[in-house]
CSV table of C-alpha atoms and ligand atoms in Angstrom, one decimal:
chain,number,residue,atom,x,y,z
L,12,MET,CA,2.5,-6.4,-13.6
L,13,GLU,CA,-0.7,-7.9,-13.4
L,14,VAL,CA,-4.1,-6.3,-13.1
L,15,ILE,CA,-6.9,-7.4,-11.7
L,16,ILE,CA,-10.5,-5.4,-12.1
L,17,LEU,CA,-13.4,-6.3,-9.9
L,18,PRO,CA,-16.9,-4.8,-10.6
L,19,SER,CA,-17.0,-2.8,-7.2
L,20,ARG,CA,-14.7,-1.0,-4.5
L,21,GLU,CA,-15.9,-3.8,-2.1
L,22,LYS,CA,-14.8,-6.7,-4.3
L,23,ALA,CA,-11.3,-4.8,-4.9
L,24,ASN,CA,-11.0,-4.5,-1.3
L,25,LEU,CA,-12.2,-8.6,-0.8
L,26,LEU,CA,-9.7,-9.5,-3.2
L,27,ALA,CA,-7.0,-7.5,-1.6
L,28,ALA,CA,-7.8,-8.7,2.0
L,29,LYS,CA,-7.9,-12.5,1.0
L,30,LEU,CA,-4.5,-12.0,-1.2
L,31,ILE,CA,-2.7,-10.6,2.0
L,32,ALA,CA,-4.7,-13.3,4.3
L,33,LYS,CA,-3.3,-15.8,1.9
L,34,GLU,CA,0.7,-14.8,2.4
L,35,LEU,CA,0.2,-14.4,6.2
L,36,ARG,CA,-1.5,-18.2,6.7
L,37,GLU,CA,1.8,-19.8,4.7
L,38,LYS,CA,4.3,-17.5,6.4
L,39,PRO,CA,3.6,-16.4,10.3
L,40,HIS,CA,6.6,-14.7,10.3
L,41,LEU,CA,5.5,-12.6,6.9
L,42,VAL,CA,7.2,-9.0,6.5
L,43,LEU,CA,4.5,-6.8,5.6
L,44,GLY,CA,4.9,-3.6,3.8
L,45,LEU,CA,1.7,-1.1,4.7
L,46,ALA,CA,0.1,2.0,3.2
L,47,THR,CA,-1.8,4.5,4.9
L,48,GLY,CA,-5.1,6.9,3.1
L,49,ARG,CA,-8.5,6.2,2.3
L,50,THR,CA,-8.2,3.5,0.0
L,51,MET,CA,-6.8,1.5,2.9
L,52,GLU,CA,-9.7,1.9,5.4
L,53,ARG,CA,-11.5,-0.8,4.0
L,54,LEU,CA,-9.2,-3.6,3.3
L,55,TYR,CA,-7.6,-2.7,7.2
L,56,HIS,CA,-11.1,-3.3,8.4
L,57,LEU,CA,-11.6,-6.8,6.3
L,58,LEU,CA,-8.4,-7.8,7.7
L,59,GLY,CA,-9.5,-7.0,11.9
L,60,ASP,CA,-12.4,-9.3,10.8
L,61,LEU,CA,-10.9,-12.2,9.6
L,62,HIS,CA,-8.9,-11.9,12.8
L,63,ARG,CA,-12.1,-12.0,14.9
L,64,GLU,CA,-13.0,-14.6,13.2
L,65,GLY,CA,-10.1,-16.6,14.3
L,66,THR,CA,-8.8,-17.4,10.7
L,67,LEU,CA,-5.7,-14.5,10.9
L,68,ASP,CA,-3.3,-14.6,13.0
L,69,PHE,CA,-0.6,-11.9,13.3
L,70,SER,CA,1.3,-12.8,16.2
L,71,LEU,CA,4.3,-13.2,14.7
L,72,CYS,CA,3.9,-10.9,11.5
L,73,ARG,CA,6.4,-8.2,11.5
L,74,THR,CA,5.1,-4.8,9.6
L,75,PHE,CA,7.2,-1.4,7.9
L,76,ASN,CA,5.2,1.3,7.0
L,77,LEU,CA,5.9,3.4,4.0
L,78,ASP,CA,5.8,6.5,5.2
L,79,GLU,CA,5.2,9.4,8.7
L,80,TYR,CA,4.8,13.0,8.1
L,81,ILE,CA,7.8,15.0,10.0
L,82,GLY,CA,7.2,16.6,12.8
L,83,LEU,CA,3.9,15.0,14.1
L,84,PRO,CA,4.5,13.2,17.5
L,85,PRO,CA,3.2,9.2,17.1
L,86,ALA,CA,-0.2,10.4,19.5
L,87,SER,CA,-1.2,13.2,17.2
L,88,PRO,CA,-4.6,11.8,15.8
L,89,TYR,CA,-3.3,12.6,12.4
L,90,SER,CA,0.3,10.6,12.4
L,91,TYR,CA,0.4,7.9,10.4
L,92,ARG,CA,0.9,5.8,13.3
L,93,HIS,CA,-1.9,6.4,14.7
L,94,TYR,CA,-4.0,5.9,11.7
L,95,MET,CA,-2.2,2.1,11.8
L,96,ASN,CA,-3.1,1.6,15.4
L,97,GLU,CA,-6.7,3.1,14.7
L,98,HIS,CA,-7.1,1.1,11.3
L,99,LEU,CA,-5.7,-2.2,12.1
L,100,PHE,CA,-2.9,-2.8,14.9
L,101,HIS,CA,-5.7,-2.5,17.5
L,102,ARG,CA,-7.9,-4.8,15.3
L,103,VAL,CA,-5.9,-7.8,15.2
L,104,ASN,CA,-3.2,-9.1,17.8
L,105,ILE,CA,0.2,-8.0,16.6
L,106,ASP,CA,2.8,-7.0,18.8
L,107,LEU,CA,3.0,-3.5,18.3
L,108,ARG,CA,7.2,-4.1,18.8
L,109,ASN,CA,6.9,-5.5,15.5
L,110,THR,CA,5.1,-2.7,13.8
L,111,HIS,CA,7.3,-0.2,12.2
L,112,LEU,CA,6.9,3.3,11.0
L,113,PRO,CA,9.7,6.0,10.2
L,114,ASP,CA,10.5,8.2,12.8
L,115,GLY,CA,9.0,11.8,11.7
L,116,MET,CA,10.4,13.4,15.2
L,117,ALA,CA,14.0,12.4,15.0
L,118,ALA,CA,16.4,15.2,15.7
L,119,ASP,CA,18.5,13.8,12.9
L,120,LEU,CA,16.1,12.6,10.1
L,121,GLN,CA,19.3,11.2,7.8
L,122,THR,CA,19.8,8.5,10.8
L,123,ALA,CA,16.7,7.9,11.0
L,124,CYS,CA,15.9,7.2,7.4
L,125,ARG,CA,19.0,5.2,7.3
L,126,HIS,CA,18.3,3.0,10.6
L,127,TYR,CA,14.8,2.3,8.8
L,128,GLU,CA,16.3,0.8,5.7
L,129,ALA,CA,18.7,-1.2,8.1
L,130,MET,CA,15.8,-2.6,10.0
L,131,ILE,CA,14.4,-3.8,7.0
L,132,ALA,CA,17.2,-5.7,5.6
L,133,GLU,CA,17.5,-7.4,9.1
L,134,CYS,CA,13.9,-8.8,8.9
L,135,GLY,CA,15.2,-10.3,5.6
L,136,GLY,CA,13.5,-7.4,3.3
L,137,ILE,CA,10.0,-7.3,2.8
L,138,ASP,CA,8.0,-10.0,1.5
L,139,LEU,CA,5.0,-8.1,0.3
L,140,GLN,CA,4.4,-4.3,-0.3
L,141,LEU,CA,0.7,-3.0,-0.2
L,142,LEU,CA,0.6,0.2,-2.1
L,143,GLY,CA,-1.9,2.9,-2.8
L,144,ILE,CA,-1.6,5.6,-5.6
L,145,GLY,CA,-1.4,9.5,-5.2
L,146,ALA,CA,-3.1,12.0,-6.9
L,147,ASP,CA,-0.1,12.4,-8.7
L,148,GLY,CA,0.9,9.5,-9.5
L,149,HIS,CA,3.3,8.8,-6.3
L,150,ILE,CA,3.6,5.7,-4.6
L,151,GLY,CA,4.6,6.5,-1.0
L,152,PHE,CA,5.5,9.8,-0.6
L,153,ASN,CA,7.9,9.6,-3.8
L,154,GLU,CA,6.5,12.9,-5.4
L,155,PRO,CA,7.1,13.6,-9.3
L,156,LEU,CA,10.7,13.8,-9.9
L,157,SER,CA,11.8,11.1,-6.9
L,158,ALA,CA,14.7,8.9,-8.3
L,159,LEU,CA,13.8,5.8,-9.4
L,160,ARG,CA,16.2,4.0,-7.2
L,161,SER,CA,15.8,6.2,-4.5
L,162,ARG,CA,15.8,5.1,-0.8
L,163,THR,CA,14.1,5.9,2.3
L,164,ARG,CA,14.5,9.3,3.1
L,165,PRO,CA,12.8,12.8,4.0
L,166,LYS,CA,10.5,14.4,0.9
L,167,ALA,CA,9.0,18.0,0.4
L,168,LEU,CA,5.2,17.0,-0.6
L,169,THR,CA,3.6,18.4,-3.5
L,170,PRO,CA,0.5,21.0,-4.0
L,171,ALA,CA,-1.6,17.9,-5.2
L,172,THR,CA,-1.0,15.7,-2.3
L,173,ILE,CA,-1.2,18.6,0.5
L,174,GLN,CA,-4.9,19.0,-1.4
L,175,GLN,CA,-5.4,15.0,-1.4
L,176,ASN,CA,-4.2,14.9,2.2
L,177,ALA,CA,-5.5,18.1,4.1
L,178,PRO,CA,-9.2,16.8,4.8
L,179,LEU,CA,-7.4,14.2,7.1
L,180,CYS,CA,-4.8,16.2,8.7
L,181,GLY,CA,-7.3,19.1,10.1
L,182,GLY,CA,-6.8,20.9,7.2
L,183,GLU,CA,-3.9,22.4,4.9
L,184,ALA,CA,-2.5,25.0,7.7
L,185,ASP,CA,-2.1,22.4,10.0
L,186,MET,CA,-0.8,19.4,7.9
L,187,PRO,CA,2.8,19.1,7.6
L,188,LYS,CA,4.2,19.8,4.3
L,189,ARG,CA,7.1,17.2,4.3
L,190,ALA,CA,7.5,13.3,5.3
L,191,ILE,CA,9.8,10.4,5.5
L,192,THR,CA,9.3,7.7,2.5
L,193,MET,CA,10.9,4.8,1.8
L,194,GLY,CA,12.1,5.4,-1.7
L,195,VAL,CA,11.4,4.4,-4.8
L,196,GLY,CA,13.8,1.9,-4.9
L,197,THR,CA,13.1,0.7,-1.2
L,198,ILE,CA,9.9,-0.4,-2.9
L,199,LEU,CA,10.9,-2.5,-5.8
L,200,GLU,CA,13.2,-4.5,-3.8
L,201,ALA,CA,9.8,-6.0,-1.9
L,202,LYS,CA,9.6,-9.7,-2.8
L,203,HIS,CA,5.7,-9.0,-4.3
L,204,CYS,CA,4.1,-5.8,-4.3
L,205,LEU,CA,-0.1,-5.4,-4.0
L,206,MET,CA,-1.2,-2.2,-5.7
L,207,LEU,CA,-5.0,-1.5,-4.7
L,208,VAL,CA,-6.7,1.6,-6.3
L,209,THR,CA,-10.4,2.1,-6.2
L,210,GLY,CA,-12.2,5.0,-7.3
L,211,SER,CA,-13.0,7.2,-10.6
L,212,SER,CA,-10.7,10.2,-9.2
L,213,LYS,CA,-7.4,7.5,-9.8
L,214,ALA,CA,-8.2,6.3,-13.1
L,215,LYS,CA,-6.4,8.9,-15.3
L,216,VAL,CA,-3.2,8.4,-13.0
L,217,LEU,CA,-3.7,4.5,-12.9
L,218,ALA,CA,-3.7,3.9,-16.5
L,219,GLN,CA,-0.6,6.5,-16.8
L,220,ALA,CA,1.0,4.4,-14.0
L,221,VAL,CA,0.0,1.2,-15.5
L,222,GLU,CA,0.2,1.3,-19.4
L,223,GLY,CA,2.5,4.7,-19.8
L,224,PRO,CA,6.0,5.1,-19.9
L,225,ILE,CA,8.2,4.5,-16.8
L,226,THR,CA,8.8,7.8,-15.8
L,227,SER,CA,10.1,9.9,-12.6
L,228,MET,CA,7.1,11.9,-13.1
L,229,VAL,CA,4.7,9.2,-11.6
L,230,THR,CA,6.5,7.1,-9.6
L,231,ALA,CA,3.9,4.4,-9.5
L,232,SER,CA,4.9,3.7,-13.4
L,233,ALA,CA,8.1,2.4,-11.8
L,234,LEU,CA,6.2,-0.8,-10.7
L,235,GLN,CA,6.4,-2.0,-14.3
L,236,LEU,CA,9.7,-3.1,-13.6
L,237,HIS,CA,8.8,-5.0,-10.7
L,238,PRO,CA,8.5,-8.8,-11.6
L,239,HIS,CA,5.9,-9.5,-9.2
L,240,CYS,CA,3.1,-6.6,-9.1
L,241,ARG,CA,-0.3,-7.0,-8.8
L,242,VAL,CA,-2.5,-4.2,-8.9
L,243,ILE,CA,-6.2,-4.7,-7.7
L,244,VAL,CA,-8.5,-2.1,-9.1
L,245,ASP,CA,-12.5,-1.5,-9.1
L,246,ALA,CA,-14.4,-0.6,-12.4
L,247,LYS,CA,-14.1,2.9,-11.6
L,248,ALA,CA,-10.5,3.1,-11.3
L,249,GLY,CA,-10.1,0.9,-14.0
L,250,ALA,CA,-11.6,2.8,-16.4
L,251,GLU,CA,-9.1,4.2,-18.6
L,252,LEU,CA,-7.0,1.2,-18.9
L,253,GLN,CA,-6.8,0.7,-22.8
L,254,GLY,CA,-5.9,-3.3,-22.3
L,255,LYS,CA,-9.7,-3.8,-19.9
L,256,GLU,CA,-10.4,-7.4,-21.6
L,257,TYR,CA,-7.1,-8.9,-21.8
L,258,TYR,CA,-6.7,-8.5,-17.8
L,259,ASN,CA,-10.4,-9.6,-17.8
L,260,TRP,CA,-9.5,-12.6,-19.9
L,261,ILE,CA,-6.4,-13.8,-17.8
L,262,PHE,CA,-8.6,-13.3,-14.2
L,263,ARG,CA,-11.3,-15.3,-15.8
L,264,ASN,CA,-9.0,-17.8,-17.3
L,265,GLU,CA,-5.9,-18.4,-15.7
L,266,PRO,CA,-6.0,-21.2,-13.1
L,267,GLU,CA,-4.3,-19.4,-10.4
L,268,TRP,CA,-7.2,-17.2,-10.0
L,269,ALA,CA,-9.8,-19.4,-10.4
L,270,GLU,CA,-10.5,-19.7,-6.4
L,271,TYR,CA,-11.1,-15.7,-6.7
L,272,GLN,CA,-13.5,-15.9,-9.5
L,273,PRO,CA,-16.6,-15.8,-7.8
L,274,LEU,CA,-16.1,-12.2,-7.1
L,275,LEU,CA,-16.8,-11.3,-10.5
L,276,GLU,CA,-20.2,-12.2,-9.9
L,277,GLU,CA,-22.3,-9.0,-8.7
K,29,LIG,C1,0.5,6.1,2.3
K,29,LIG,C2,0.9,6.3,0.8
K,29,LIG,C3,0.3,6.9,0.1
K,29,LIG,C4,-1.6,6.7,-0.3
K,29,LIG,C5,-1.9,7.6,-1.5
K,29,LIG,C6,-3.3,7.5,-1.9
K,29,LIG,O1,1.0,6.0,3.1
K,29,LIG,O2,1.7,5.6,0.5
K,29,LIG,O3,0.8,6.9,-1.5
K,29,LIG,O4,-1.1,5.2,-0.9
K,29,LIG,O5,-1.6,8.7,-1.6
K,29,LIG,O6,-3.8,8.2,-0.9
K,29,LIG,P1,-5.9,7.5,-0.7
K,29,LIG,O7,-6.0,6.2,-0.3
K,29,LIG,O8,-6.1,8.6,0.6
K,29,LIG,O9,-6.4,8.1,-1.5
């Protein structure tokens, strides 16, 4: 794992956008794994800006989202399909036929989950998986006790997640209590992972995920097993990390980060 701590939320978003843009420029057919949630909004808008400026082309890119609520039609303003259209897909030149989310409306959810895994495999697997972290330490909707080898499947959401996401879903009463999510095992098969975490409310759970034991109680901790996982955080989210000085030293001194070091300047 590599942890990069940047002074502000905006700088953390900028670095994430630059890293994704670099991958997409190097590999126009990139298979990108995507996440939703408040953390990603600014990042997606920055990617939209790069496209508008004419420096980022999504025409050949293929995407797979981590999760989708069960029982919400794609047209619902609270569906993750709607979120993705709004925040990213309609802002760039991606072919919507190349964008995929689990089918939370499928009559047979198990078959839909197997189909989702098969589509990812057909595309050659995910090149770069973008991730956030939930209040309960989840990645995707892999709630506490999710098997670390789990695959795409329906999952009941925890009270912590329902509380976290209810404001984005028109309140707790209307919010779906189940979702389809890629499994921890599915996520760990991505060639590269990039987790973006901002804000003080995530500081404690981030420290558990990065520096604590690998445990299904905090599924983000499974990323410690991934050979190419970068974690980009702002100073607030990084506040409880024990190894801060070491992580900062690496970012300031390792040649691979040289082009991004200006982001440290306030
Ligand atoms: C959503 C997802 C979740 C979120 C996490 C953080 O697709 O995969 O794991 O990344 O719940 O959500 P925010 O950014 O709203 O705090």
